Short mmCIF file of N, CA and C and ligand atoms in Angstrom, two decimals:
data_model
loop_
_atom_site.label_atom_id
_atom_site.label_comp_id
_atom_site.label_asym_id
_atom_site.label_seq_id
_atom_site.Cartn_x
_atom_site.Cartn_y
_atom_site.Cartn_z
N UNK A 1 107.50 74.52 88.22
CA UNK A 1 106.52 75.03 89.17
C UNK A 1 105.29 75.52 88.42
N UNK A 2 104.20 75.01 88.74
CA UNK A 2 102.90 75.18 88.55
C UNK A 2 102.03 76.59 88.65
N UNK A 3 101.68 77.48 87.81
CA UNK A 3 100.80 78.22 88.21
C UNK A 3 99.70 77.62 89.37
N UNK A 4 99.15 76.46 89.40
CA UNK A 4 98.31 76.10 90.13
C UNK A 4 99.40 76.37 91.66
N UNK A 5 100.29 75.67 91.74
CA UNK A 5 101.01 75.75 93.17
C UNK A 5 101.01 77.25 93.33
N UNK A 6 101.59 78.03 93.06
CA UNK A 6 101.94 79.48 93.11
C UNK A 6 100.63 80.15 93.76
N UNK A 7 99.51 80.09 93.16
CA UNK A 7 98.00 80.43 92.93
C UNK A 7 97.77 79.80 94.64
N UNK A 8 98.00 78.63 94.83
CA UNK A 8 97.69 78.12 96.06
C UNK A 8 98.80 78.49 97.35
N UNK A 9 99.50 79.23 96.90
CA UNK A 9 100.47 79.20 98.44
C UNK A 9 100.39 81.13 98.50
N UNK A 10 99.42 81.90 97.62
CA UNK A 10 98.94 83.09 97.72
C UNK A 10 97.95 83.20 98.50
N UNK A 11 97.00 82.25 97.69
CA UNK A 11 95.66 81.85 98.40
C UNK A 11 95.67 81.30 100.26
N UNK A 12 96.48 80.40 100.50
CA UNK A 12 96.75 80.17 102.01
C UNK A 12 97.71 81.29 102.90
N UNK A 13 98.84 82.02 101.90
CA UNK A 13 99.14 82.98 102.59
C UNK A 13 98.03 84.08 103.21
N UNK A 14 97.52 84.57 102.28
CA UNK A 14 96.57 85.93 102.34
C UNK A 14 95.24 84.97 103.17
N UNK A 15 95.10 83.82 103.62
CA UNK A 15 93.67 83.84 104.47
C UNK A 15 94.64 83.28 105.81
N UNK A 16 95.71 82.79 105.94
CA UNK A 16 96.80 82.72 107.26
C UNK A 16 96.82 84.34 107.79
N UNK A 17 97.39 85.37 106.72
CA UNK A 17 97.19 86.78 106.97
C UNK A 17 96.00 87.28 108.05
N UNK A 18 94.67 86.79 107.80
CA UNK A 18 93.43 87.02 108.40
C UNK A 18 93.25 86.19 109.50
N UNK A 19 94.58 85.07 110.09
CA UNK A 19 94.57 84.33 111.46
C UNK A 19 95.23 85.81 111.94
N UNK A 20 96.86 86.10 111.42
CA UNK A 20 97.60 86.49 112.07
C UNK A 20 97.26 87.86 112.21
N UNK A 21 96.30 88.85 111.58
CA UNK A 21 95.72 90.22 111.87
C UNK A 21 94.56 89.92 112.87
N UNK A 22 93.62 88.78 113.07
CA UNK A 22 92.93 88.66 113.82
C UNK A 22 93.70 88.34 115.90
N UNK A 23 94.72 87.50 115.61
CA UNK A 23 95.57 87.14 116.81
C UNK A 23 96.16 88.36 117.37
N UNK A 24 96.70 89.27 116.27
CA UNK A 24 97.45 90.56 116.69
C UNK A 24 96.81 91.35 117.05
N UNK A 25 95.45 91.49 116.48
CA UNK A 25 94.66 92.63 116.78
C UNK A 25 93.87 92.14 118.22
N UNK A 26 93.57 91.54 118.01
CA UNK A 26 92.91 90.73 119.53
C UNK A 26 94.16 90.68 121.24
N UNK A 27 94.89 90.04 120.69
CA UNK A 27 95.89 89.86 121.87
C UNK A 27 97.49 90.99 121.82
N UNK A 28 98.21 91.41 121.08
CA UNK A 28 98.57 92.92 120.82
C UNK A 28 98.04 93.80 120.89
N UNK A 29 97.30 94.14 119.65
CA UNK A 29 96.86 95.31 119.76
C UNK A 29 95.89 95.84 120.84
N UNK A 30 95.45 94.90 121.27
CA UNK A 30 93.97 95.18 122.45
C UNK A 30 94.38 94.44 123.92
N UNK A 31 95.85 94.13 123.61
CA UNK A 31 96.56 93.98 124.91
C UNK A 31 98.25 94.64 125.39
N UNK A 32 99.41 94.20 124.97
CA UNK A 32 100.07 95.10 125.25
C UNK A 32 100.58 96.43 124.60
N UNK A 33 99.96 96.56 123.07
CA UNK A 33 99.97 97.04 122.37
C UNK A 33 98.88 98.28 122.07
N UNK A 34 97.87 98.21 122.88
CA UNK A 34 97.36 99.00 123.11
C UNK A 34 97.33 100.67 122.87
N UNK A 35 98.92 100.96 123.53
CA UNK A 35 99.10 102.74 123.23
C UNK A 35 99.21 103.08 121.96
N UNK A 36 99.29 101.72 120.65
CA UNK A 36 99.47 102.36 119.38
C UNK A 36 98.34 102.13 118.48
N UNK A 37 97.43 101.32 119.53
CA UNK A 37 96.25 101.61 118.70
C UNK A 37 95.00 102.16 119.55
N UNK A 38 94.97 102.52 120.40
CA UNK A 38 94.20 103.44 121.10
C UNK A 38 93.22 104.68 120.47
N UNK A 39 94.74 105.39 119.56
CA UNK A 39 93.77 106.38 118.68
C UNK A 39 92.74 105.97 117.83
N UNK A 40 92.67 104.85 117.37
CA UNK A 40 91.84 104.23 116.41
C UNK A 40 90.74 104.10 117.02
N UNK A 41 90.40 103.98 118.58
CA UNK A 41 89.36 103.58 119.02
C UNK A 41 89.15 104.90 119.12
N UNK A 42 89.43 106.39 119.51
CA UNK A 42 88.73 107.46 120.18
C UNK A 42 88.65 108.29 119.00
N UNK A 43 87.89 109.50 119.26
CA UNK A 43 87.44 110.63 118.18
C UNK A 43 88.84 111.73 118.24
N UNK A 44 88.69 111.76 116.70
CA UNK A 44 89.94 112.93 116.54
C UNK A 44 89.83 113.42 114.89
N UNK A 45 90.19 114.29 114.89
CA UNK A 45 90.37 114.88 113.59
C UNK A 45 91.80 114.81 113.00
N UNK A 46 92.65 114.45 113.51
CA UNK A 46 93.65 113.99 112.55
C UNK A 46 93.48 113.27 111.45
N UNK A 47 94.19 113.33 110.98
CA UNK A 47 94.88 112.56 109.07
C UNK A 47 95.07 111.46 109.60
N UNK A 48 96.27 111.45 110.32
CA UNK A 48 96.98 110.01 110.44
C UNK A 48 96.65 109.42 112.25
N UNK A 49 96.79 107.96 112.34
CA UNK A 49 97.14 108.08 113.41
C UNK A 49 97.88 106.72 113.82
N UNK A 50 98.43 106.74 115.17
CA UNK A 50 99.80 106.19 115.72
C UNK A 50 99.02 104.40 114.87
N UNK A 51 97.94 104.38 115.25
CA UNK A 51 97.69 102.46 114.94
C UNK A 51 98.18 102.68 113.47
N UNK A 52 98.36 103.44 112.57
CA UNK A 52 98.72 103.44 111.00
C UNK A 52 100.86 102.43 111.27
N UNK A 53 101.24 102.72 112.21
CA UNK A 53 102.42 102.37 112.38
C UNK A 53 102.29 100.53 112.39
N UNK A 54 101.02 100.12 112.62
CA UNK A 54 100.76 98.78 112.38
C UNK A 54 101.14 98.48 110.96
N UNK A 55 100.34 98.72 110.13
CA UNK A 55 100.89 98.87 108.59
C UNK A 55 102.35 98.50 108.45
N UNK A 56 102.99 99.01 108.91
CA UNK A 56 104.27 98.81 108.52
C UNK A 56 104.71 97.34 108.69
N UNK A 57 104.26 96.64 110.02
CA UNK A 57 104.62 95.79 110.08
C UNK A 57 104.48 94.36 108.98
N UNK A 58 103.18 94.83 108.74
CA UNK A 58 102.51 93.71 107.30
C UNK A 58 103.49 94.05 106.00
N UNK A 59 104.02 95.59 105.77
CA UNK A 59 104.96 96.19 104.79
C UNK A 59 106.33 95.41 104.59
N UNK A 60 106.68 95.20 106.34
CA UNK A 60 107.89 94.29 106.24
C UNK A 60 107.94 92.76 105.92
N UNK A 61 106.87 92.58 106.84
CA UNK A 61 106.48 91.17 106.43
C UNK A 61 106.69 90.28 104.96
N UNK A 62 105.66 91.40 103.78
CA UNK A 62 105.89 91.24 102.38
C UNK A 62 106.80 91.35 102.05
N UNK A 63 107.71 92.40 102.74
CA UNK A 63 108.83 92.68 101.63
C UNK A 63 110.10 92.14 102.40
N UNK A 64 109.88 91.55 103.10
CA UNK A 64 111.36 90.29 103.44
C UNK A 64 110.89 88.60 103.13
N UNK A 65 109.60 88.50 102.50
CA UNK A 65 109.55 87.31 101.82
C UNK A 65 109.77 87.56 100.06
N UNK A 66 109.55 89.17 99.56
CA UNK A 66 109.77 88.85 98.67
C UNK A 66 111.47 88.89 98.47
N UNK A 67 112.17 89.77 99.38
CA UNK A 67 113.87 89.49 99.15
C UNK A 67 114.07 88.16 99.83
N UNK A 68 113.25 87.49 99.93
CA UNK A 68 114.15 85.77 100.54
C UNK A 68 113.81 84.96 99.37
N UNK A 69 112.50 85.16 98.27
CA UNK A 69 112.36 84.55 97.28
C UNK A 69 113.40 84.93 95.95
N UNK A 70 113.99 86.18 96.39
CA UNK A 70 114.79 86.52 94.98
C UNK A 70 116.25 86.48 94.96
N UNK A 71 116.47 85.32 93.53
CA UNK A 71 117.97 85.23 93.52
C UNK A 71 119.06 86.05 93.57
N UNK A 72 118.43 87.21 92.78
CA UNK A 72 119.37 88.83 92.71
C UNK A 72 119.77 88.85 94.39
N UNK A 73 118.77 88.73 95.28
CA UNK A 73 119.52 89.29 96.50
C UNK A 73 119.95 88.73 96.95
N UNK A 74 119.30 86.65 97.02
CA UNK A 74 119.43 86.18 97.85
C UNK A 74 120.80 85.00 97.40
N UNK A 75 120.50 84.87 96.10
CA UNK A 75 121.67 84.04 95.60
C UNK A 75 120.84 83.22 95.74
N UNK A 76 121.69 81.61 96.03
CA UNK A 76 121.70 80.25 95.71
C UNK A 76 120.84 80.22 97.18
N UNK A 77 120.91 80.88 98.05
CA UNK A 77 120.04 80.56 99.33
C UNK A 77 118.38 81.20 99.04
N UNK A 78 118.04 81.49 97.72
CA UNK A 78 116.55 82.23 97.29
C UNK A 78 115.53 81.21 97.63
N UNK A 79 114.60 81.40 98.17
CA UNK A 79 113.36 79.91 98.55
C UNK A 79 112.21 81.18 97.32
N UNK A 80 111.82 80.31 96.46
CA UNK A 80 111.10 80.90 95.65
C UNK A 80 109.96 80.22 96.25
N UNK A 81 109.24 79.78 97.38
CA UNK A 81 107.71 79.99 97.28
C UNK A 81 107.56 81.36 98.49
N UNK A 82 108.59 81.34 98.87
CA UNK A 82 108.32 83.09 99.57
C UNK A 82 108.11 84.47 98.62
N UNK A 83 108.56 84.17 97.41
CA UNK A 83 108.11 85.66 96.43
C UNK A 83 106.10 85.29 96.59
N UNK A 84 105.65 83.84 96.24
CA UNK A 84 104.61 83.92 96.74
C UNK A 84 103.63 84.03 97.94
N UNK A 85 103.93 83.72 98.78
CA UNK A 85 103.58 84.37 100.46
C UNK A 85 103.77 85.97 100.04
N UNK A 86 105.19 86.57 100.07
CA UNK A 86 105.00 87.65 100.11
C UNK A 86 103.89 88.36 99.28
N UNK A 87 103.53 87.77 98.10
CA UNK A 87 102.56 88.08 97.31
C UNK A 87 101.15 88.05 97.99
N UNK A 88 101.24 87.20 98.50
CA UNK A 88 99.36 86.71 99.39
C UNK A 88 99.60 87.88 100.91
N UNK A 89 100.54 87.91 101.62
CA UNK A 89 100.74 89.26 102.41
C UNK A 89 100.38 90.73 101.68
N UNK A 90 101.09 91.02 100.51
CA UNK A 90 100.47 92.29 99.62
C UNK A 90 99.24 92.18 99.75
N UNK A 91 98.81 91.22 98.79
CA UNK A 91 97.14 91.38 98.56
C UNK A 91 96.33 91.32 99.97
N UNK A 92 96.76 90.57 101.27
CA UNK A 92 96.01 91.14 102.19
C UNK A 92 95.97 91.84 102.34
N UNK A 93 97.19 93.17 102.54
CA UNK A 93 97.35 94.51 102.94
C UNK A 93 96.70 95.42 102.13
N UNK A 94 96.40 94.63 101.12
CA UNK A 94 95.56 95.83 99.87
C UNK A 94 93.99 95.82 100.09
N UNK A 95 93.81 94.11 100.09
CA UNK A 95 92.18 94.41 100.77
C UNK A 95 92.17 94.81 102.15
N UNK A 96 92.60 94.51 102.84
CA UNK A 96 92.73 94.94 103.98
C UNK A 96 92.60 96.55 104.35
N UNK A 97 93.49 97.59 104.02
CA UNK A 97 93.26 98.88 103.62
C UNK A 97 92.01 98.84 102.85
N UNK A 98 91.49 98.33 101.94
CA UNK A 98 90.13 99.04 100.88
C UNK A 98 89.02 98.60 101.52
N UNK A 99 89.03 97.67 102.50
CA UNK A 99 87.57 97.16 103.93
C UNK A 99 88.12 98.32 104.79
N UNK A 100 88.73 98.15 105.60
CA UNK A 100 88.55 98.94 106.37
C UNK A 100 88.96 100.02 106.41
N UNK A 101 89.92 100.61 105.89
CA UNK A 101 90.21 102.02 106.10
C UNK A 101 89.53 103.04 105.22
N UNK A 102 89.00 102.52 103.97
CA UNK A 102 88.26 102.36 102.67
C UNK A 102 86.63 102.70 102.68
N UNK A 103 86.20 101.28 102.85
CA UNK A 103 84.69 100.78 103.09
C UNK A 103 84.43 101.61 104.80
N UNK A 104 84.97 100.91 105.59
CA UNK A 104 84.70 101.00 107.06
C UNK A 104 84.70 102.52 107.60
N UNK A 105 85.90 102.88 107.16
CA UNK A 105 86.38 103.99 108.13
C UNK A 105 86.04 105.40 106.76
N UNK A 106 86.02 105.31 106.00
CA UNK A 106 86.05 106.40 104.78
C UNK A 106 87.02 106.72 104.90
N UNK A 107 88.62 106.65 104.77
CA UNK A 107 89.21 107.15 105.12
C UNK A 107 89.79 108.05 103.17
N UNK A 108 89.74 107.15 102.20
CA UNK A 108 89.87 107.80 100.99
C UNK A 108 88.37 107.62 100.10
N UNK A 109 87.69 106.87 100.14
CA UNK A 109 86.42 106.64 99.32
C UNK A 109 85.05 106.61 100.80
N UNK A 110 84.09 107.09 99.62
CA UNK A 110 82.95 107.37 100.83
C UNK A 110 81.74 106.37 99.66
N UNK A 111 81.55 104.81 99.97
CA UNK A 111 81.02 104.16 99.28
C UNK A 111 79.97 103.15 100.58
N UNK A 112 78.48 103.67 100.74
CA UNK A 112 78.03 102.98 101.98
C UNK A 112 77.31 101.50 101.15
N UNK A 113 77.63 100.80 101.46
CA UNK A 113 76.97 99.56 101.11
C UNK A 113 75.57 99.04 101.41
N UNK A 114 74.46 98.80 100.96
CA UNK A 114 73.37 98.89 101.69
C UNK A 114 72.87 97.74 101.97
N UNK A 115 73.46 96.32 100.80
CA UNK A 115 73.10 95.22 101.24
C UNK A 115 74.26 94.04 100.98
N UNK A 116 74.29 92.99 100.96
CA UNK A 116 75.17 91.81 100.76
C UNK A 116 76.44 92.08 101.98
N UNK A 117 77.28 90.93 101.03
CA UNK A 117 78.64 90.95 102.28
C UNK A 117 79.67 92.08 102.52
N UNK A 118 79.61 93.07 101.46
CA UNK A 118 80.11 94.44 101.64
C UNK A 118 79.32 95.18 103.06
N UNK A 119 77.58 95.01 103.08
CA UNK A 119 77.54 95.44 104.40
C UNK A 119 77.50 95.14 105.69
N UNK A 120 77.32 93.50 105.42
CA UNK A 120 77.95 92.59 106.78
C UNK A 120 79.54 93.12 107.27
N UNK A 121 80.04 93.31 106.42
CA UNK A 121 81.52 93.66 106.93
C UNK A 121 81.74 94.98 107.47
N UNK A 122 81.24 95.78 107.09
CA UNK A 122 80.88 97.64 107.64
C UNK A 122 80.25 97.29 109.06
N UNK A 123 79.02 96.77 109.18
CA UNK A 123 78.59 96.69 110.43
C UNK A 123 79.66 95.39 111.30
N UNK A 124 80.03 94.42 111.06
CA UNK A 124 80.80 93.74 112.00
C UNK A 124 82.17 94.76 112.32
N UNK A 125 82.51 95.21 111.97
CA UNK A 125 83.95 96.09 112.19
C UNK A 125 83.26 97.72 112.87
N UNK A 126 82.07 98.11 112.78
CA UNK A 126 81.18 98.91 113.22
C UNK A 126 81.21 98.45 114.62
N UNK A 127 80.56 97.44 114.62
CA UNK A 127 80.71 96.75 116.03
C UNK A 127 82.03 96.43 116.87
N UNK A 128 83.05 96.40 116.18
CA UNK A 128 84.66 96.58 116.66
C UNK A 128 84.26 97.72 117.42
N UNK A 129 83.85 98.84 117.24
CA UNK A 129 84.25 99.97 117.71
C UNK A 129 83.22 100.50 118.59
N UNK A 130 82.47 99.56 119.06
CA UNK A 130 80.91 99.51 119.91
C UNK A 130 81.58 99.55 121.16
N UNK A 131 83.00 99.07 121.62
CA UNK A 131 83.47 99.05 122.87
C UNK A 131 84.07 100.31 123.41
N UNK A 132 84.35 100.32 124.63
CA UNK A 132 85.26 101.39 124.86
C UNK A 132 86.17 100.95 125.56
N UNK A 133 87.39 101.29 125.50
CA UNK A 133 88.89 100.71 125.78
C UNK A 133 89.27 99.78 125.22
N UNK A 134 90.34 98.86 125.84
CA UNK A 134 90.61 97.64 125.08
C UNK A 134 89.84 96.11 125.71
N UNK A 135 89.56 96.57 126.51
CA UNK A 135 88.74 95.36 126.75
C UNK A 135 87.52 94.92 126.48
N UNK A 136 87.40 93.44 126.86
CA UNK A 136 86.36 92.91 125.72
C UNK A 136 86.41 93.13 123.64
N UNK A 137 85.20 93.00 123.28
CA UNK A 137 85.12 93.72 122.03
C UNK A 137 84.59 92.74 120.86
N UNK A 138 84.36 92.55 119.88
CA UNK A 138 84.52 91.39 119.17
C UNK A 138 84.78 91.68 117.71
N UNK A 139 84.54 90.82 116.65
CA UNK A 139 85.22 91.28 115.33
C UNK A 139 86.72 91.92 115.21
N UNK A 140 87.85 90.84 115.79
CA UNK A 140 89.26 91.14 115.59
C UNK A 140 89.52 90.96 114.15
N UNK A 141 89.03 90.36 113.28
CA UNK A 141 89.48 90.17 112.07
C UNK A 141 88.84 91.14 110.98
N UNK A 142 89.17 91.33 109.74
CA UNK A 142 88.86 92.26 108.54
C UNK A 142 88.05 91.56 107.27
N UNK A 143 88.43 90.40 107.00
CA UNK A 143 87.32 89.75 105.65
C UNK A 143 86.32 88.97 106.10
N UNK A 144 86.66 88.21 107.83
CA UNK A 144 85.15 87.57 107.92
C UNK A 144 84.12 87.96 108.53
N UNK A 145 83.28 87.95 108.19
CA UNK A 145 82.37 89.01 109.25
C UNK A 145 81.34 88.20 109.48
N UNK A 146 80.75 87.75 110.85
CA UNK A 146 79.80 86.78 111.73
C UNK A 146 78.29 87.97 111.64
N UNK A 147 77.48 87.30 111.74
CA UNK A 147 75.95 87.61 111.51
C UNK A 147 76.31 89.01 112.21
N UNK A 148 76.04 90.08 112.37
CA UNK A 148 75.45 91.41 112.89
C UNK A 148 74.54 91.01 114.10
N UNK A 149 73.93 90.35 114.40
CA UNK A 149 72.76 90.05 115.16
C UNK A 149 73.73 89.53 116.58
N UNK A 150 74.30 88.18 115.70
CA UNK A 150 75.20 87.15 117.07
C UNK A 150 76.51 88.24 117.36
N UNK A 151 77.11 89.28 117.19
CA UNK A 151 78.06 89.99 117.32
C UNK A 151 77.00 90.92 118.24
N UNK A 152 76.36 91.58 117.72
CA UNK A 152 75.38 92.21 118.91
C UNK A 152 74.85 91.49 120.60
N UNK A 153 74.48 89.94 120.29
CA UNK A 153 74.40 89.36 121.57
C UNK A 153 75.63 89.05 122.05
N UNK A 154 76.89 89.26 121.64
CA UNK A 154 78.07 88.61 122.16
C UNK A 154 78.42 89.72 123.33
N UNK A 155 78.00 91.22 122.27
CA UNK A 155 78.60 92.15 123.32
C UNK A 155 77.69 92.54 124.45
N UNK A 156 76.18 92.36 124.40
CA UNK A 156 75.22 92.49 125.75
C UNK A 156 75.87 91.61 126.41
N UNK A 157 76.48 90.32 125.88
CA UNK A 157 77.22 89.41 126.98
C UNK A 157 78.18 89.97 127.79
N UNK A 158 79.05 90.59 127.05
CA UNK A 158 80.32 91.41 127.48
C UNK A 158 79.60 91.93 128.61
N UNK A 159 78.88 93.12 127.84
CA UNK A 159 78.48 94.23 128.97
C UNK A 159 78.00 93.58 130.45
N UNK A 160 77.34 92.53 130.49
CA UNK A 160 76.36 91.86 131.23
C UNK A 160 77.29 91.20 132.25
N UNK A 161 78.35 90.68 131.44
CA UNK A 161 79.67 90.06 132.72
C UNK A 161 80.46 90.73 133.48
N UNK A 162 80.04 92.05 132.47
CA UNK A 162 81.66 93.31 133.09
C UNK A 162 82.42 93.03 132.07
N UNK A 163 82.53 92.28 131.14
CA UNK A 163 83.79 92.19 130.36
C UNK A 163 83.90 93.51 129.77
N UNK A 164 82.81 93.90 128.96
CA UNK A 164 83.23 95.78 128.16
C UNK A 164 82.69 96.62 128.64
N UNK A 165 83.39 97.63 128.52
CA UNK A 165 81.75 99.22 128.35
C UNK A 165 81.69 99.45 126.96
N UNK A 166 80.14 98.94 127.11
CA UNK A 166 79.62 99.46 125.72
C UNK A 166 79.48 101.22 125.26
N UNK A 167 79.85 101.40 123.84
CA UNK A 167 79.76 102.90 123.73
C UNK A 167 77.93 103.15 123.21
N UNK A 168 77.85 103.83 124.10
CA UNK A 168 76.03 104.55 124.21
C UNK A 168 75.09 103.29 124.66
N UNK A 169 74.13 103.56 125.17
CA UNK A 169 73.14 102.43 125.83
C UNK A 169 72.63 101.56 124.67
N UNK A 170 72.35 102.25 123.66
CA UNK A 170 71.61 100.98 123.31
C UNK A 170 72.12 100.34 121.87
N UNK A 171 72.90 99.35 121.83
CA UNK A 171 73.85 98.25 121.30
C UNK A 171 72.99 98.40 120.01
N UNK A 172 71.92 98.02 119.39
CA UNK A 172 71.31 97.97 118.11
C UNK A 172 71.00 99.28 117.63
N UNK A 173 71.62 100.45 117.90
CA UNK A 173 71.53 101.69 116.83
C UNK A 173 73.09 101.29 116.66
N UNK A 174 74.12 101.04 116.69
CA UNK A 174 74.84 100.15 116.28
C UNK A 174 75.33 99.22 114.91
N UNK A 175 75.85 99.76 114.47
CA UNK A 175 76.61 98.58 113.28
C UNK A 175 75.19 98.84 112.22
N UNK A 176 74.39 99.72 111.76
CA UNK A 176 72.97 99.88 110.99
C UNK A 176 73.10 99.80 109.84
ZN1 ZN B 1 90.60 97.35 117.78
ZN1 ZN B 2 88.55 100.37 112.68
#
């Protein structure tokens, strides 16, 4: 087995990661899933809150591909390209935490970005939180982030159909 293979089934794990956090967060979390990430959308002074219980799930994720890749646990039934998936799951969960909970939210570092794709990503996930409730919204995902501008006309769209309530009138003091 190839470093090159290994290298490549990290690489497709960890950007599959950014389908399956974008699908969850969009249709779970902002649909039946809602009561556990709710706090994330409103103001509070807590440390922690209930959407952090998401985490876990990406926690398990990694760490039952890396016990299905390893012989110690798994024996003669071990699939060794799951130690790598589980590997490309880690490293999402690591950038993943250092954008947004990190960059986005300050939640341990206070680092404002002022230009390039570090601050396309602050303001598109800025704009995550332009809605109020779970409906509508845009920017479900964490590493790609769409122009600031077309995420701004998506949600006057929202507002304009009824799809969201926008938070405060005017959409471009917004995501800055
Ligand atoms: Zn959300
Ligand atoms: Zn957020």
């Amino acid at each position: 087995m190839s470093n090159f293979i290994a290298f490549a089934i990290i690489l497709v794990s960890f950007l599959a990661m950014e389908c399956v956090a974008w699908a969850s967060h969009k249709y779970i979390m902002h649909g039946f899933g809602w009561a556990w990430h709710r706090d994330h959308h409103e103001p509070h002074d807590n440390l922690l809150e209930k959407n952090d219980l998401y985490g876990i799930f990406g926690a398990v994720m990694s760490i039952s591909m890396f016990a299905w890749g390893s012989p110690m646990i798994m024996g003669q039934h071990a699939f060794w390209p799951a130690t790598w998936i589980g590997m490309g799951i880690l490293l999402y969960g690591i950038v993943y935490t250092l954008v947004h909970d990190g960059l986005v939210h300050q939640r341990y570092f206070k680092w404002v970005p002022k230009s390039g794709y570090a601050k396309k990503l602050v303001q598109a996930h800025k704009l995550h939180h332009a809605t109020i409730g779970k409906e509508g919204g845009v920017s479900f995902g964490f590493i790609f982030a769409r122009d600031p501008q077309k995420l701004k006309a998506a949600l006057r769209q929202q507002r304009e159909s009824g799809i969201a309530i926008l938070r405060g009138a005017n959409i471009d003091e917004r995501g800055n």
